[in-house]
GROMACS .gro file of N, CA, C and O in nm:
model
  304
    1MET      N    1  -0.637   1.230   8.853
    1MET     CA    2  -0.731   1.283   8.738
    1MET      C    3  -0.643   1.384   8.717
    1MET      O    4  -0.637   1.389   8.676
    2THR      N    5  -0.655   1.502   8.824
    2THR     CA    6  -0.615   1.640   8.861
    2THR      C    7  -0.450   1.608   8.802
    2THR      O    8  -0.488   1.731   8.687
    3VAL      N    9  -0.415   1.485   8.794
    3VAL     CA   10  -0.261   1.599   8.779
    3VAL      C   11  -0.242   1.536   8.573
    3VAL      O   12  -0.263   1.572   8.531
    4ILE      N   13  -0.317   1.500   8.535
    4ILE     CA   14  -0.331   1.433   8.422
    4ILE      C   15  -0.356   1.504   8.334
    4ILE      O   16  -0.328   1.513   8.251
    5GLU      N   17  -0.532   1.521   8.372
    5GLU     CA   18  -0.602   1.686   8.366
    5GLU      C   19  -0.422   1.721   8.314
    5GLU      O   20  -0.409   1.840   8.192
    6GLN      N   21  -0.365   1.815   8.406
    6GLN     CA   22  -0.255   1.884   8.466
    6GLN      C   23  -0.162   1.892   8.290
    6GLN      O   24  -0.129   1.956   8.235
    7ILE      N   25  -0.126   1.749   8.291
    7ILE     CA   26  -0.047   1.738   8.160
    7ILE      C   27  -0.112   1.760   8.097
    7ILE      O   28   0.015   1.820   7.938
    8THR      N   29  -0.158   1.704   8.031
    8THR     CA   30  -0.265   1.729   7.907
    8THR      C   31  -0.300   1.874   7.858
    8THR      O   32  -0.274   1.860   7.724
    9TYR      N   33  -0.282   1.975   7.984
    9TYR     CA   34  -0.293   2.077   7.896
    9TYR      C   35  -0.155   2.100   7.904
    9TYR      O   36  -0.154   2.193   7.809
   10LEU      N   37  -0.050   2.092   7.946
   10LEU     CA   38   0.103   2.156   7.944
   10LEU      C   39   0.110   2.073   7.782
   10LEU      O   40   0.211   2.152   7.729
   11LEU      N   41   0.026   1.923   7.813
   11LEU     CA   42   0.067   1.901   7.675
   11LEU      C   43   0.073   1.991   7.551
   11LEU      O   44   0.134   2.003   7.425
   12PHE      N   45  -0.078   2.013   7.607
   12PHE     CA   46  -0.185   2.068   7.455
   12PHE      C   47  -0.093   2.160   7.418
   12PHE      O   48  -0.047   2.248   7.340
   13ALA      N   49  -0.013   2.296   7.523
   13ALA     CA   50   0.041   2.382   7.510
   13ALA      C   51   0.131   2.400   7.468
   13ALA      O   52   0.177   2.473   7.352
   14ARG      N   53   0.277   2.298   7.460
   14ARG     CA   54   0.377   2.277   7.344
   14ARG      C   55   0.335   2.260   7.252
   14ARG      O   56   0.403   2.285   7.137
   15MET      N   57   0.190   2.119   7.209
   15MET     CA   58   0.197   2.164   7.091
   15MET      C   59   0.141   2.285   7.052
   15MET      O   60   0.114   2.295   6.854
   16LEU      N   61   0.029   2.363   7.078
   16LEU     CA   62  -0.011   2.462   7.000
   16LEU      C   63   0.127   2.551   6.966
   16LEU      O   64   0.141   2.647   6.884
   17ASP      N   65   0.252   2.605   7.112
   17ASP     CA   66   0.365   2.678   7.030
   17ASP      C   67   0.500   2.573   6.930
   17ASP      O   68   0.501   2.647   6.875
   18MET      N   69   0.465   2.479   6.938
   18MET     CA   70   0.506   2.407   6.777
   18MET      C   71   0.461   2.412   6.593
   18MET      O   72   0.549   2.479   6.617
   19HIS      N   73   0.292   2.436   6.627
   19HIS     CA   74   0.233   2.456   6.516
   19HIS      C   75   0.240   2.605   6.553
   19HIS      O   76   0.267   2.655   6.409
   20GLU      N   77   0.350   2.684   6.614
   20GLU     CA   78   0.320   2.842   6.650
   20GLU      C   79   0.437   2.876   6.559
   20GLU      O   80   0.510   2.971   6.443
   21SER      N   81   0.535   2.791   6.640
   21SER     CA   82   0.658   2.816   6.488
   21SER      C   83   0.672   2.806   6.402
   21SER      O   84   0.749   2.869   6.321
   22LYS      N   85   0.584   2.678   6.391
   22LYS     CA   86   0.611   2.651   6.264
   22LYS      C   87   0.586   2.680   6.172
   22LYS      O   88   0.652   2.761   6.040
   23ASP      N   89   0.418   2.833   6.213
   23ASP     CA   90   0.369   2.896   6.053
   23ASP      C   91   0.487   3.036   6.014
   23ASP      O   92   0.461   3.063   5.947
   24GLU      N   93   0.595   3.061   6.180
   24GLU     CA   94   0.625   3.166   6.185
   24GLU      C   95   0.735   3.118   6.107
   24GLU      O   96   0.756   3.244   6.000
   25GLN      N   97   0.790   2.978   6.121
   25GLN     CA   98   0.925   2.969   6.006
   25GLN      C   99   0.888   2.990   5.906
   25GLN      O  100   0.930   3.002   5.769
   26ARG      N  101   0.794   2.939   5.867
   26ARG     CA  102   0.657   2.895   5.746
   26ARG      C  103   0.655   3.004   5.661
   26ARG      O  104   0.656   3.071   5.543
   27LYS      N  105   0.639   3.144   5.738
   27LYS     CA  106   0.578   3.328   5.648
   27LYS      C  107   0.713   3.292   5.662
   27LYS      O  108   0.737   3.405   5.621
   28MET      N  109   0.851   3.352   5.759
   28MET     CA  110   0.924   3.425   5.709
   28MET      C  111   1.060   3.370   5.602
   28MET      O  112   1.073   3.397   5.546
   29LEU      N  113   1.005   3.171   5.527
   29LEU     CA  114   1.092   3.114   5.408
   29LEU      C  115   0.965   3.155   5.330
   29LEU      O  116   1.009   3.216   5.211
   30THR      N  117   0.855   3.172   5.311
   30THR     CA  118   0.721   3.198   5.173
   30THR      C  119   0.632   3.297   5.219
   30THR      O  120   0.582   3.364   5.120
   31GLY      N  121   0.693   3.456   5.279
   31GLY     CA  122   0.589   3.593   5.313
   31GLY      C  123   0.448   3.456   5.353
   31GLY      O  124   0.360   3.585   5.357
   32ARG      N  125   0.363   3.351   5.350
   32ARG     CA  126   0.277   3.233   5.266
   32ARG      C  127   0.214   3.288   5.461
   32ARG      O  128   0.272   3.250   5.566
   33ASP      N  129   0.083   3.391   5.527
   33ASP     CA  130   0.014   3.464   5.566
   33ASP      C  131  -0.061   3.359   5.683
   33ASP      O  132  -0.016   3.272   5.604
   34PHE      N  133  -0.046   3.386   5.807
   34PHE     CA  134  -0.129   3.270   5.927
   34PHE      C  135  -0.169   3.359   6.009
   34PHE      O  136  -0.141   3.467   5.986
   35THR      N  137  -0.310   3.321   6.118
   35THR     CA  138  -0.351   3.379   6.190
   35THR      C  139  -0.314   3.341   6.307
   35THR      O  140  -0.255   3.107   6.361
   36PRO      N  141  -0.211   3.409   6.389
   36PRO     CA  142  -0.184   3.366   6.526
   36PRO      C  143  -0.229   3.341   6.624
   36PRO      O  144  -0.341   3.384   6.636
   37ARG      N  145  -0.181   3.257   6.696
   37ARG     CA  146  -0.228   3.121   6.781
   37ARG      C  147  -0.217   3.242   6.937
   37ARG      O  148  -0.316   3.262   7.080
   38PHE      N  149  -0.149   3.346   6.922
   38PHE     CA  150  -0.069   3.412   7.072
   38PHE      C  151  -0.059   3.538   7.016
   38PHE      O  152   0.037   3.608   6.892
   39ALA      N  153  -0.088   3.664   7.008
   39ALA     CA  154  -0.078   3.801   6.999
   39ALA      C  155   0.040   3.830   7.087
   39ALA      O  156   0.090   3.701   7.161
   40SER      N  157   0.126   3.985   6.996
   40SER     CA  158   0.173   4.009   7.024
   40SER      C  159   0.193   3.998   7.205
   40SER      O  160   0.328   3.986   7.293
   41HIS      N  161   0.136   4.013   7.317
   41HIS     CA  162   0.130   4.033   7.432
   41HIS      C  163   0.086   3.910   7.502
   41HIS      O  164   0.100   3.937   7.612
   42GLU      N  165   0.051   3.825   7.494
   42GLU     CA  166   0.050   3.688   7.564
   42GLU      C  167   0.170   3.644   7.452
   42GLU      O  168   0.133   3.473   7.492
   43LYS      N  169   0.242   3.633   7.450
   43LYS     CA  170   0.386   3.601   7.439
   43LYS      C  171   0.456   3.458   7.503
   43LYS      O  172   0.507   3.393   7.503
   44ASP      N  173   0.426   3.502   7.673
   44ASP     CA  174   0.440   3.506   7.732
   44ASP      C  175   0.376   3.345   7.756
   44ASP      O  176   0.371   3.325   7.856
   45TYR      N  177   0.280   3.329   7.718
   45TYR     CA  178   0.174   3.222   7.731
   45TYR      C  179   0.202   3.045   7.673
   45TYR      O  180   0.238   2.984   7.653
   46ARG      N  181   0.333   3.083   7.591
   46ARG     CA  182   0.386   2.964   7.520
   46ARG      C  183   0.437   2.906   7.576
   46ARG      O  184   0.536   2.956   7.682
   47PHE      N  185   0.468   2.801   7.536
   47PHE     CA  186   0.523   2.603   7.614
   47PHE      C  187   0.668   2.739   7.676
   47PHE      O  188   0.696   2.706   7.714
   48SER      N  189   0.707   2.750   7.518
   48SER     CA  190   0.961   2.757   7.512
   48SER      C  191   0.934   2.901   7.624
   48SER      O  192   1.036   2.901   7.672
   49HIS      N  193   0.836   3.016   7.651
   49HIS     CA  194   0.893   3.056   7.761
   49HIS      C  195   0.836   3.026   7.839
   49HIS      O  196   1.024   3.036   7.947
   50PHE      N  197   0.779   3.000   7.903
   50PHE     CA  198   0.722   2.937   8.072
   50PHE      C  199   0.803   2.833   8.133
   50PHE      O  200   0.715   2.772   8.259
   51SER      N  201   0.805   2.699   8.014
   51SER     CA  202   0.856   2.625   8.065
   51SER      C  203   1.031   2.658   8.160
   51SER      O  204   1.041   2.586   8.173
   52ASN      N  205   1.094   2.749   8.115
   52ASN     CA  206   1.166   2.846   8.126
   52ASN      C  207   1.230   2.945   8.254
   52ASN      O  208   1.240   2.902   8.362
   53LEU      N  209   1.063   2.895   8.315
   53LEU     CA  210   1.059   2.953   8.430
   53LEU      C  211   1.016   2.845   8.589
   53LEU      O  212   1.032   2.721   8.540
   54SER      N  213   1.106   2.932   8.747
   54SER     CA  214   1.122   2.882   8.813
   54SER      C  215   0.923   2.741   8.833
   54SER      O  216   0.848   2.801   8.829
   55ALA      N  217   0.935   2.642   8.900
   55ALA     CA  218   0.794   2.583   8.924
   55ALA      C  219   0.683   2.708   8.984
   55ALA      O  220   0.585   2.674   8.975
   56ASP      N  221   0.782   2.788   9.164
   56ASP     CA  222   0.607   2.865   9.143
   56ASP      C  223   0.578   2.939   9.078
   56ASP      O  224   0.476   2.955   8.987
   57GLU      N  225   0.628   2.999   8.968
   57GLU     CA  226   0.624   3.131   8.890
   57GLU      C  227   0.533   3.004   8.751
   57GLU      O  228   0.493   3.106   8.675
   58MET      N  229   0.578   3.001   8.716
   58MET     CA  230   0.501   2.901   8.584
   58MET      C  231   0.345   2.793   8.673
   58MET      O  232   0.294   2.864   8.581
   59MET      N  233   0.296   2.816   8.783
   59MET     CA  234   0.213   2.751   8.830
   59MET      C  235   0.132   2.836   8.837
   59MET      O  236   0.043   2.844   8.787
   60GLU      N  237   0.225   2.948   8.891
   60GLU     CA  238   0.095   3.103   8.905
   60GLU      C  239   0.080   3.144   8.753
   60GLU      O  240   0.007   3.222   8.683
   61LEU      N  241   0.222   3.115   8.674
   61LEU     CA  242   0.148   3.221   8.446
   61LEU      C  243   0.002   3.117   8.418
   61LEU      O  244  -0.064   3.118   8.364
   62VAL      N  245   0.082   3.020   8.483
   62VAL     CA  246   0.018   2.892   8.419
   62VAL      C  247  -0.133   2.846   8.407
   62VAL      O  248  -0.264   2.805   8.348
   63ARG      N  249  -0.167   2.877   8.582
   63ARG     CA  250  -0.340   2.886   8.621
   63ARG      C  251  -0.444   3.026   8.621
   63ARG      O  252  -0.559   2.960   8.606
   64GLY      N  253  -0.331   3.119   8.622
   64GLY     CA  254  -0.436   3.280   8.632
   64GLY      C  255  -0.410   3.273   8.461
   64GLY      O  256  -0.523   3.358   8.445
   65GLU      N  257  -0.292   3.295   8.400
   65GLU     CA  258  -0.306   3.334   8.240
   65GLU      C  259  -0.334   3.237   8.134
   65GLU      O  260  -0.423   3.256   8.101
   66VAL      N  261  -0.242   3.141   8.128
   66VAL     CA  262  -0.303   3.010   8.005
   66VAL      C  263  -0.390   2.964   7.957
   66VAL      O  264  -0.418   2.986   7.864
   67PHE      N  265  -0.427   2.876   8.096
   67PHE     CA  266  -0.574   2.807   8.111
   67PHE      C  267  -0.661   2.936   8.071
   67PHE      O  268  -0.767   2.887   7.978
   68ARG      N  269  -0.665   3.085   8.150
   68ARG     CA  270  -0.746   3.143   8.053
   68ARG      C  271  -0.797   3.104   7.872
   68ARG      O  272  -0.867   3.246   7.887
   69HIS      N  273  -0.631   3.175   7.855
   69HIS     CA  274  -0.638   3.181   7.733
   69HIS      C  275  -0.668   3.124   7.599
   69HIS      O  276  -0.711   3.078   7.526
   70PHE      N  277  -0.684   2.957   7.681
   70PHE     CA  278  -0.696   2.843   7.665
   70PHE      C  279  -0.868   2.797   7.601
   70PHE      O  280  -0.882   2.832   7.515
   71ARG      N  281  -0.926   2.895   7.693
   71ARG     CA  282  -1.055   2.969   7.730
   71ARG      C  283  -1.103   2.991   7.593
   71ARG      O  284  -1.217   2.959   7.559
   72ILE      N  285  -1.028   3.100   7.634
   72ILE     CA  286  -1.064   3.170   7.543
   72ILE      C  287  -1.019   3.145   7.338
   72ILE      O  288  -1.138   3.179   7.266
   73LEU      N  289  -0.942   3.117   7.304
   73LEU     CA  290  -0.863   3.021   7.190
   73LEU      C  291  -1.082   2.980   7.188
   73LEU      O  292  -1.079   2.920   7.079
   74SER      N  293  -1.109   2.819   7.308
   74SER     CA  294  -1.116   2.779   7.233
   74SER      C  295  -1.335   2.813   7.236
   74SER      O  296  -1.391   2.797   7.166
   75ASN      N  297  -1.347   2.920   7.281
   75ASN     CA  298  -1.473   3.002   7.238
   75ASN      C  299  -1.533   3.075   7.120
   75ASN      O  300  -1.600   3.166   7.119
   76GLN      N  301  -1.400   3.070   6.987
   76GLN     CA  302  -1.389   3.119   6.900
   76GLN      C  303  -1.449   3.140   6.845
   76GLN      O  304  -1.385   3.021   6.784
   0.00000   0.00000   0.00000
């Protein structure tokens, strides 16, 4: 059950990153502003960044930082 939950969070992280990238592209093309899901100091929390880390580095970042970021987002 824990593994399924972790995979679900990773899929959620990937989807958030994809939406953020689309919004950034839209802003570049149209100038239409959007509310970013990741502040500039939180770019390391994006799936596109941490998916390239080693397994140990990814585990530490996701457990210690990314999941906490998701909790903060859900409380806003």
